[in-house]
Short mmCIF file of C-alpha atoms and ligand atoms in Angstrom, two decimals:
data_model
loop_
_atom_site.label_atom_id
_atom_site.label_comp_id
_atom_site.label_asym_id
_atom_site.label_seq_id
_atom_site.Cartn_x
_atom_site.Cartn_y
_atom_site.Cartn_z
CA UNK A 1 86.31 5.30 -47.40
CA UNK A 2 87.66 4.56 -50.64
CA UNK A 3 91.55 4.40 -50.59
CA UNK A 4 93.18 6.61 -53.69
CA UNK A 5 96.87 5.63 -53.13
CA UNK A 6 98.63 2.56 -51.87
CA UNK A 7 102.79 2.83 -51.89
CA UNK A 8 103.98 -0.23 -50.72
CA UNK A 9 107.93 -0.78 -50.21
CA UNK A 10 108.94 2.01 -52.25
CA UNK A 11 112.57 3.12 -52.84
CA UNK A 12 114.02 5.81 -54.43
CA UNK A 13 117.95 5.07 -54.64
CA UNK A 14 120.60 8.18 -56.26
CA UNK A 15 123.20 6.81 -57.68
CA UNK A 16 126.82 8.17 -56.27
CA UNK A 17 129.06 8.27 -59.25
CA UNK A 18 132.97 8.98 -58.92
CA UNK A 19 135.84 9.72 -60.85
CA UNK A 20 136.50 10.13 -64.58
CA UNK A 21 134.93 7.22 -65.39
CA UNK A 22 131.64 7.37 -63.67
CA UNK A 23 132.05 4.55 -61.76
CA UNK A 24 128.88 4.03 -59.17
CA UNK A 25 130.25 4.16 -55.79
CA UNK A 26 127.22 3.72 -54.24
CA UNK A 27 123.62 5.07 -54.04
CA UNK A 28 121.39 8.01 -51.56
CA UNK A 29 118.64 6.51 -50.20
CA UNK A 30 116.61 9.39 -50.18
CA UNK A 31 113.38 7.46 -50.17
CA UNK A 32 113.97 3.56 -48.88
CA UNK A 33 111.16 1.08 -48.09
CA UNK A 34 108.05 3.83 -47.63
CA UNK A 35 104.41 1.71 -47.10
CA UNK A 36 101.32 4.85 -47.00
CA UNK A 37 98.10 4.61 -48.09
CA UNK A 38 96.46 7.37 -48.82
CA UNK A 39 92.20 7.25 -48.41
CA UNK A 40 90.21 9.79 -51.33
CA UNK A 41 90.11 13.28 -50.18
CA UNK A 42 92.56 13.78 -47.26
CA UNK A 43 94.13 15.94 -46.57
CA UNK A 44 97.75 14.24 -45.81
CA UNK A 45 100.53 16.78 -44.03
CA UNK A 46 104.33 14.73 -44.47
CA UNK A 47 106.88 15.97 -41.99
CA UNK A 48 110.42 16.27 -41.07
CA UNK A 49 113.93 17.22 -41.28
CA UNK A 50 115.74 18.86 -44.18
CA UNK A 51 116.88 16.25 -46.90
CA UNK A 52 114.98 13.30 -45.62
CA UNK A 53 113.26 12.57 -48.40
CA UNK A 54 109.85 14.52 -48.37
CA UNK A 55 110.39 16.01 -52.19
CA UNK A 56 111.67 13.07 -53.75
CA UNK A 57 108.58 11.00 -51.86
CA UNK A 58 106.15 13.14 -53.30
CA UNK A 59 107.95 13.79 -57.12
CA UNK A 60 107.90 9.53 -57.05
CA UNK A 61 104.58 8.70 -56.92
CA UNK A 62 103.69 11.48 -59.27
CA UNK A 63 107.15 9.18 -62.03
CA UNK A 64 108.53 12.66 -61.87
CA UNK A 65 111.85 10.14 -60.43
CA UNK A 66 111.63 7.23 -61.57
CA UNK A 67 111.45 4.58 -58.60
CA UNK A 68 114.36 2.14 -58.20
CA UNK A 69 111.79 -0.53 -56.72
CA UNK A 70 108.35 -0.73 -54.51
CA UNK A 71 105.08 -0.22 -55.93
CA UNK A 72 102.25 2.62 -56.00
CA UNK A 73 98.52 1.36 -56.66
CA UNK A 74 96.64 4.62 -57.49
CA UNK A 75 92.73 4.59 -57.97
CA UNK A 76 92.89 0.82 -58.61
CA UNK A 77 90.02 -0.85 -57.48
CA UNK A 78 89.95 -2.47 -53.34
CA UNK A 79 89.29 -6.10 -55.02
CA UNK A 80 92.51 -6.06 -56.71
CA UNK A 81 95.14 -4.52 -54.01
CA UNK A 82 93.45 -7.53 -52.15
CA UNK A 83 94.01 -10.38 -54.66
CA UNK A 84 97.77 -8.48 -55.01
CA UNK A 85 98.48 -8.84 -51.57
CA UNK A 86 96.96 -12.08 -51.52
CA UNK A 87 99.23 -13.00 -54.34
CA UNK A 88 102.09 -11.75 -52.79
CA UNK A 89 101.61 -13.92 -49.54
CA UNK A 90 101.73 -17.13 -51.46
CA UNK A 91 105.60 -18.28 -53.35
CA UNK A 92 103.48 -20.00 -56.59
CA UNK A 93 101.64 -17.52 -59.34
CA UNK A 94 104.39 -14.99 -60.02
CA UNK A 95 102.91 -14.68 -63.33
CA UNK A 96 99.49 -13.83 -62.20
CA UNK A 97 100.83 -11.15 -59.87
CA UNK A 98 102.95 -9.58 -62.35
CA UNK A 99 100.15 -9.50 -64.64
CA UNK A 100 98.54 -7.84 -62.17
CA UNK A 101 101.69 -5.86 -61.08
CA UNK A 102 101.82 -4.68 -65.06
CA UNK A 103 98.48 -3.70 -65.04
CA UNK A 104 97.94 -1.00 -61.55
CA UNK A 105 101.09 -0.40 -60.68
CA UNK A 106 101.83 2.78 -61.77
CA UNK A 107 105.37 2.25 -60.83
CA UNK A 108 106.33 0.29 -63.91
CA UNK A 109 104.20 1.97 -66.29
CA UNK A 110 105.84 3.31 -69.59
CA UNK A 111 104.80 5.78 -72.55
CA UNK A 112 100.51 6.33 -72.90
CA UNK A 113 99.31 4.99 -70.00
CA UNK A 114 101.96 6.82 -67.77
CA UNK A 115 100.97 9.77 -69.49
CA UNK A 116 96.85 9.14 -68.69
CA UNK A 117 97.82 8.92 -65.35
CA UNK A 118 99.82 11.87 -65.45
CA UNK A 119 96.79 13.62 -66.19
CA UNK A 120 95.01 12.40 -62.89
CA UNK A 121 98.02 13.62 -60.42
CA UNK A 122 99.70 17.16 -59.95
CA UNK A 123 102.06 19.01 -58.67
CA UNK A 124 102.44 22.68 -56.69
CA UNK A 125 106.18 23.55 -56.43
CA UNK A 126 107.34 26.08 -53.52
CA UNK A 127 108.72 28.99 -55.18
CA UNK A 128 105.97 30.46 -57.15
CA UNK A 129 108.57 32.99 -59.20
CA UNK A 130 110.33 29.85 -60.61
CA UNK A 131 108.00 27.87 -61.76
CA UNK A 132 105.87 29.92 -64.42
CA UNK A 133 107.59 30.08 -67.72
CA UNK A 134 107.77 34.06 -67.51
CA UNK A 135 108.04 34.67 -71.59
CA UNK A 136 104.86 32.66 -71.44
CA UNK A 137 101.19 34.66 -70.82
CA UNK A 138 99.18 33.09 -68.30
CA UNK A 139 96.53 31.82 -70.76
CA UNK A 140 99.06 29.91 -72.29
CA UNK A 141 100.46 28.46 -68.85
CA UNK A 142 97.27 27.31 -67.73
CA UNK A 143 96.07 25.79 -71.09
CA UNK A 144 99.53 24.07 -71.47
CA UNK A 145 98.30 20.59 -69.88
CA UNK A 146 95.68 20.74 -71.40
CA UNK A 147 97.25 20.54 -75.05
CA UNK A 148 99.62 18.05 -74.02
CA UNK A 149 96.98 15.61 -72.92
CA UNK A 150 94.88 16.44 -75.82
CA UNK A 151 92.08 17.68 -73.80
CA UNK A 152 91.28 20.65 -75.53
CA UNK A 153 92.67 23.92 -77.53
CA UNK A 154 91.47 27.16 -78.69
CA UNK A 155 88.36 28.43 -77.76
CA UNK A 156 87.13 25.72 -75.76
CA UNK A 157 91.03 26.01 -73.77
CA UNK A 158 90.30 29.34 -72.94
CA UNK A 159 87.05 29.06 -71.97
CA UNK A 160 88.39 26.40 -68.94
CA UNK A 161 91.46 28.13 -68.29
CA UNK A 162 88.79 32.11 -67.31
CA UNK A 163 86.63 29.07 -65.46
CA UNK A 164 89.72 27.63 -63.58
CA UNK A 165 90.87 30.96 -62.83
CA UNK A 166 87.63 31.46 -61.47
CA UNK A 167 87.92 28.65 -58.90
CA UNK A 168 91.36 30.35 -57.81
CA UNK A 169 89.43 33.80 -57.14
CA UNK A 170 91.40 35.71 -60.31
CA UNK A 171 89.87 37.51 -62.46
CA UNK A 172 89.58 36.03 -65.97
CA UNK A 173 91.17 39.59 -67.84
CA UNK A 174 94.49 38.51 -65.90
CA UNK A 175 94.74 35.43 -69.10
CA UNK A 176 96.12 37.84 -71.03
CA UNK A 177 98.86 38.91 -68.71
CA UNK A 178 102.40 37.77 -68.04
CA UNK A 179 103.89 36.41 -64.33
CA UNK A 180 105.97 39.77 -63.59
CA UNK A 181 102.69 40.96 -63.36
CA UNK A 182 101.23 39.06 -59.89
CA UNK A 183 102.96 38.85 -56.32
CA UNK A 184 103.73 36.26 -55.41
CA UNK A 185 100.73 35.22 -54.01
CA UNK A 186 98.24 35.87 -56.80
CA UNK A 187 101.20 33.87 -58.98
CA UNK A 188 100.35 30.30 -56.37
CA UNK A 189 96.83 30.80 -57.15
CA UNK A 190 98.11 30.52 -60.80
CA UNK A 191 100.57 27.31 -60.36
CA UNK A 192 97.65 25.84 -58.55
CA UNK A 193 95.35 26.52 -61.32
CA UNK A 194 97.37 25.04 -64.09
CA UNK A 195 97.77 22.16 -61.75
CA UNK A 196 94.41 21.80 -61.66
CA UNK A 197 93.11 22.31 -65.47
CA UNK A 198 93.24 19.00 -66.43
CA UNK A 199 90.91 17.77 -63.36
CA UNK A 200 93.33 16.02 -61.51
CA UNK A 201 92.42 13.53 -58.09
CA UNK A 202 95.92 13.83 -56.31
CA UNK A 203 98.03 17.36 -56.05
CA UNK A 204 101.65 17.20 -54.23
CA UNK A 205 101.91 20.38 -52.38
CA UNK A 206 105.41 20.85 -51.91
CA UNK A 207 105.73 23.68 -49.53
CA UNK A 208 103.21 25.80 -51.30
CA UNK A 209 103.19 28.72 -49.30
CA UNK A 210 106.81 28.68 -47.81
CA UNK A 211 108.04 31.76 -49.68
CA UNK A 212 104.64 33.83 -48.89
CA UNK A 213 104.00 36.34 -46.20
CA UNK A 214 102.02 35.13 -43.48
CA UNK A 215 98.78 36.70 -44.42
CA UNK A 216 98.62 35.36 -47.82
CA UNK A 217 99.63 31.50 -46.60
CA UNK A 218 96.37 31.87 -44.81
CA UNK A 219 94.41 33.39 -48.16
CA UNK A 220 96.31 29.92 -50.19
CA UNK A 221 94.78 27.70 -47.60
CA UNK A 222 92.15 28.66 -46.79
CA UNK A 223 91.83 28.55 -51.34
CA UNK A 224 93.06 25.10 -50.64
CA UNK A 225 90.60 23.47 -48.92
CA UNK A 226 87.89 25.53 -50.36
CA UNK A 227 89.15 23.22 -54.10
CA UNK A 228 89.19 20.21 -51.94
CA UNK A 229 86.00 20.03 -51.32
CA UNK A 230 84.31 21.70 -54.84
CA UNK A 231 87.25 20.09 -57.29
CA UNK A 232 87.09 15.92 -55.14
CA UNK A 233 91.01 16.34 -54.51
CA UNK A 234 93.69 14.66 -52.19
CA UNK A 235 96.85 16.56 -51.11
CA UNK A 236 99.88 15.07 -49.33
CA UNK A 237 101.48 17.54 -48.83
CA UNK A 238 104.83 18.89 -47.71
CA UNK A 239 105.73 21.23 -44.94
CA UNK A 240 108.17 22.35 -42.22
CA UNK A 241 104.72 24.76 -40.62
CA UNK A 242 103.74 22.08 -37.73
CA UNK A 243 101.13 24.56 -36.58
CA UNK A 244 100.11 25.01 -39.89
CA UNK A 245 100.03 21.31 -40.52
CA UNK A 246 98.20 20.54 -37.10
CA UNK A 247 95.42 23.20 -38.47
CA UNK A 248 94.68 22.00 -42.12
CA UNK A 249 95.53 18.13 -42.21
CA UNK A 250 93.42 14.98 -41.69
CA UNK A 251 96.26 12.72 -41.55
CA UNK A 252 100.33 13.52 -40.20
CA UNK A 253 103.06 11.48 -42.14
CA UNK A 254 106.28 11.70 -40.15
CA UNK A 255 109.87 10.50 -42.37
CA UNK A 256 113.14 10.11 -41.43
CA UNK A 257 116.12 9.65 -43.60
CA UNK A 258 114.25 8.17 -46.28
CA UNK A 259 111.57 5.92 -44.13
CA UNK A 260 108.38 6.91 -42.60
CA UNK A 261 108.22 6.54 -38.59
CA UNK A 262 105.30 7.52 -38.00
CA UNK A 263 101.63 8.41 -38.98
CA UNK A 264 98.41 9.83 -36.95
CA UNK A 265 95.53 11.86 -36.56
CA UNK A 266 97.79 15.20 -36.28
CA UNK A 267 96.31 16.10 -32.37
CA UNK A 268 97.82 12.60 -31.64
CA UNK A 269 101.25 13.30 -33.82
CA UNK A 270 101.78 16.65 -32.12
CA UNK A 271 100.40 16.10 -28.40
CA UNK A 272 101.08 12.37 -27.80
CA UNK A 273 104.25 10.97 -29.83
CA UNK A 274 104.83 7.73 -28.78
CA UNK A 275 108.04 8.20 -31.83
CA UNK A 276 111.05 9.96 -30.22
CA UNK A 277 112.13 11.64 -33.67
CA UNK A 278 108.26 12.61 -33.27
CA UNK A 279 108.75 14.00 -30.57
CA UNK A 280 111.62 16.25 -31.24
CA UNK A 281 110.36 17.24 -34.05
CA UNK A 282 107.37 18.47 -32.46
CA UNK A 283 109.37 20.19 -29.43
CA UNK A 284 111.36 22.18 -31.98
CA UNK A 285 111.40 25.52 -33.38
CA UNK A 286 111.80 26.18 -37.29
CA UNK A 287 114.83 28.11 -38.00
CA UNK A 288 114.52 31.08 -40.98
CA UNK A 289 117.12 30.91 -43.72
CA UNK A 290 117.83 34.51 -44.27
CA UNK A 291 118.32 33.80 -48.16
CA UNK A 292 114.76 32.86 -48.21
CA UNK A 293 111.03 33.16 -46.62
CA UNK A 294 110.62 29.53 -45.78
CA UNK A 295 111.62 28.86 -42.31
CA UNK A 296 113.49 24.83 -41.78
CA UNK A 297 113.16 22.11 -39.58
CA UNK A 298 117.02 22.07 -37.64
CA UNK A 299 117.20 19.29 -34.96
CA UNK A 300 120.29 19.33 -32.58
CA UNK A 301 123.14 16.59 -33.19
CA UNK A 302 123.93 15.74 -36.84
CA UNK A 303 121.79 13.74 -39.34
CA UNK A 304 123.24 10.97 -40.46
CA UNK A 305 123.61 10.79 -44.35
CA UNK A 306 121.31 8.53 -46.50
CA UNK A 307 124.49 7.02 -48.24
CA UNK A 308 125.36 5.41 -45.00
CA UNK A 309 121.81 5.28 -42.96
CA UNK A 310 122.53 3.92 -39.37
CA UNK A 311 121.70 0.27 -39.13
CA UNK A 312 118.68 -1.19 -36.90
CA UNK A 313 116.85 1.78 -35.92
CA UNK A 314 118.12 4.62 -37.88
CA UNK A 315 117.17 6.84 -35.40
CA UNK A 316 118.93 5.57 -33.11
CA UNK A 317 121.91 7.65 -32.55
CA UNK A 318 119.76 10.28 -32.04
CA UNK A 319 117.60 8.46 -29.58
CA UNK A 320 117.59 8.43 -25.25
CA UNK A 321 115.65 6.03 -25.35
CA UNK A 322 117.69 3.37 -27.67
CA UNK A 323 118.74 -0.06 -26.58
CA UNK A 324 121.00 -2.72 -27.99
CA UNK A 325 117.83 -4.04 -30.07
CA UNK A 326 117.44 0.16 -31.73
CA UNK A 327 121.12 -0.34 -32.79
CA UNK A 328 120.58 -3.32 -33.90
CA UNK A 329 116.99 -4.59 -35.86
CA UNK A 330 115.34 -2.58 -37.41
CA UNK A 331 111.70 -1.82 -35.88
CA UNK A 332 108.88 -1.76 -38.88
CA UNK A 333 105.95 0.78 -38.86
CA UNK A 334 102.87 -1.13 -37.22
CA UNK A 335 99.55 0.18 -36.05
CA UNK A 336 99.91 -0.78 -32.89
CA UNK A 337 96.83 1.76 -31.77
CA UNK A 338 93.71 2.35 -32.98
CA UNK A 339 94.27 5.30 -36.02
CA UNK A 340 97.89 5.02 -35.90
CA UNK A 341 101.35 3.91 -36.73
CA UNK A 342 104.68 3.60 -35.37
CA UNK A 343 107.90 2.51 -36.33
CA UNK A 344 109.86 2.08 -32.45
CA UNK A 345 111.00 -0.44 -30.06
CA UNK A 346 111.15 2.12 -27.16
CA UNK A 347 107.66 4.18 -28.16
CA UNK A 348 107.03 7.42 -26.03
CA UNK A 349 104.41 6.69 -22.95
N1 LIG B 1 118.60 14.45 -57.70
C1 LIG B 1 119.27 13.68 -56.73
N2 LIG B 1 120.55 13.52 -57.07
C2 LIG B 1 121.30 12.89 -55.84
N3 LIG B 1 120.67 13.25 -54.34
C3 LIG B 1 119.86 13.74 -54.64
C4 LIG B 1 118.55 14.17 -55.54
N4 LIG B 1 117.26 15.05 -55.08
C5 LIG B 1 117.60 14.77 -53.64
N5 LIG B 1 119.25 13.78 -53.12
C6 LIG B 1 119.19 13.69 -51.68
O1 LIG B 1 118.26 13.02 -51.47
C7 LIG B 1 117.79 13.15 -50.29
C8 LIG B 1 116.12 13.52 -49.89
O2 LIG B 1 116.09 15.01 -50.95
P1 LIG B 1 114.80 16.09 -50.77
O3 LIG B 1 115.16 16.49 -51.16
O4 LIG B 1 113.71 14.88 -51.07
O5 LIG B 1 114.71 16.26 -49.61
P2 LIG B 1 113.41 16.81 -48.75
O6 LIG B 1 113.14 16.32 -47.19
O7 LIG B 1 112.58 17.44 -49.90
O8 LIG B 1 114.38 18.41 -47.86
P3 LIG B 1 113.91 19.65 -48.06
O9 LIG B 1 112.92 19.96 -46.61
O10 LIG B 1 115.24 20.39 -47.99
O11 LIG B 1 112.95 20.04 -48.92
C9 LIG B 1 118.82 14.29 -49.78
O12 LIG B 1 119.98 13.83 -49.06
C10 LIG B 1 119.35 15.03 -50.87
O13 LIG B 1 120.73 15.50 -50.97
MG1 LIG B 2 112.05 19.10 -50.35
#
C-alpha cells in the first residue's frame, strides 16, 4: 500500500504573550515532534486525553494552523521520500535537500501551491450546528469550495451539489433549504458533503459524531465507511469514543502531551497495549460533559502543562513503571514489534 501522508518531526507551538507589550513568555507545545505515516485508504484513529494536541495536529497537517517546524509530505512519490531521507542522513547536499523540500514539503508551501493542495485535504468539525453558515442555502454551502477553488460554477456546480447530496443520503431537493431546517445528523451529512465537494483524498474528521445521538452516530459512521470505499478516501479520525475507534479504524494512534506514544492495530492497542499510557486510556471510562453530548476521556492524576512538559518520558510523573531512566531520557517512538510502534523504556509485557 502506498503512503498518502508522511509527517516528520512536526511541531506546533503557540506563543504565550505577557504584559502590555505582549512579550513572548513561553510557548504551549501543543504538537511537539510528531512522526506519522498514513497509508492510502486507511482509516486512522487518533485518541488521547483532552488537550493532548489532537485537533492541533489535524489542523496543522491541513495547514489550517501554521507549523512551527517539521515536514509534511502529502501524495509525494515514494522515490522522492526515499531521496529526502537519504539526503537527511548525509551532511552535504543541503541545497539539494532544500530544493526537494520546497517542491514537496507541504509545511513550507504558500500561495497557489498551498491552495491547490487544500482542495485535496478537508476537515469535518465536531459540531454541525456551528460549522454551517445559517444564512446560506445548502446549495451554496456545498458549492462554495467549488467556486473558491475555481473548479465549477452555475449549473455545473448545482449538478455536482445534487450528485454529492445523493452520495451522502440526502434528496437533492434539500439544496434550496437552510441549515436550521435539518436535524443534527442531516447537518453532519451536509458538512461531509461540503468537505467532499472538491473530491479530496484525505479528510480529518474531528469528533464528527460526538454531538449526535447514538443511533444517528452509527448512521454517520456507516456513511463515512461507504464514502471511504466509493470515493477512495483516507481518514484521520479524532475521537474520545474508544469503542467506536476500535470498530471502525485500521490503525490507532495514541497521543500524550504533544507526542505520539503508541501506534498499532486496534486489537493490539485495546487488548494488549505496550505503553502504560495506552493502558490507562483503555481502562478509563469517558466522563459525559453535561453541556454537550460529548464524553471526555479524563484520567486520574494531573496532566502536566504542555507549556512546561516533564523531562524524559512525558508520562513519567503519572506512570507506575517509571524509573530514573524515564525521568531523564526521552524514549523514541520505535517499531519494536511487527506492525506496532511505541515510545517506552519499560513497556508492558
Ligand atoms: N490557538 C491556540 N492558542 C493557544 N493555545 C492553544 C490554541 N489551540 C490549542 N491550544 C492549546 O494546545 C493544547 C492542545 O489543544 P488541542 O485542542 O489540540 O487538544 P485536543 O487533543 O484536540 O483536545 P480535546 O480532546 O479537548 O479536543 C491545549 O493545551 C490547548 O489549550
Ligand atoms: Mg480537539
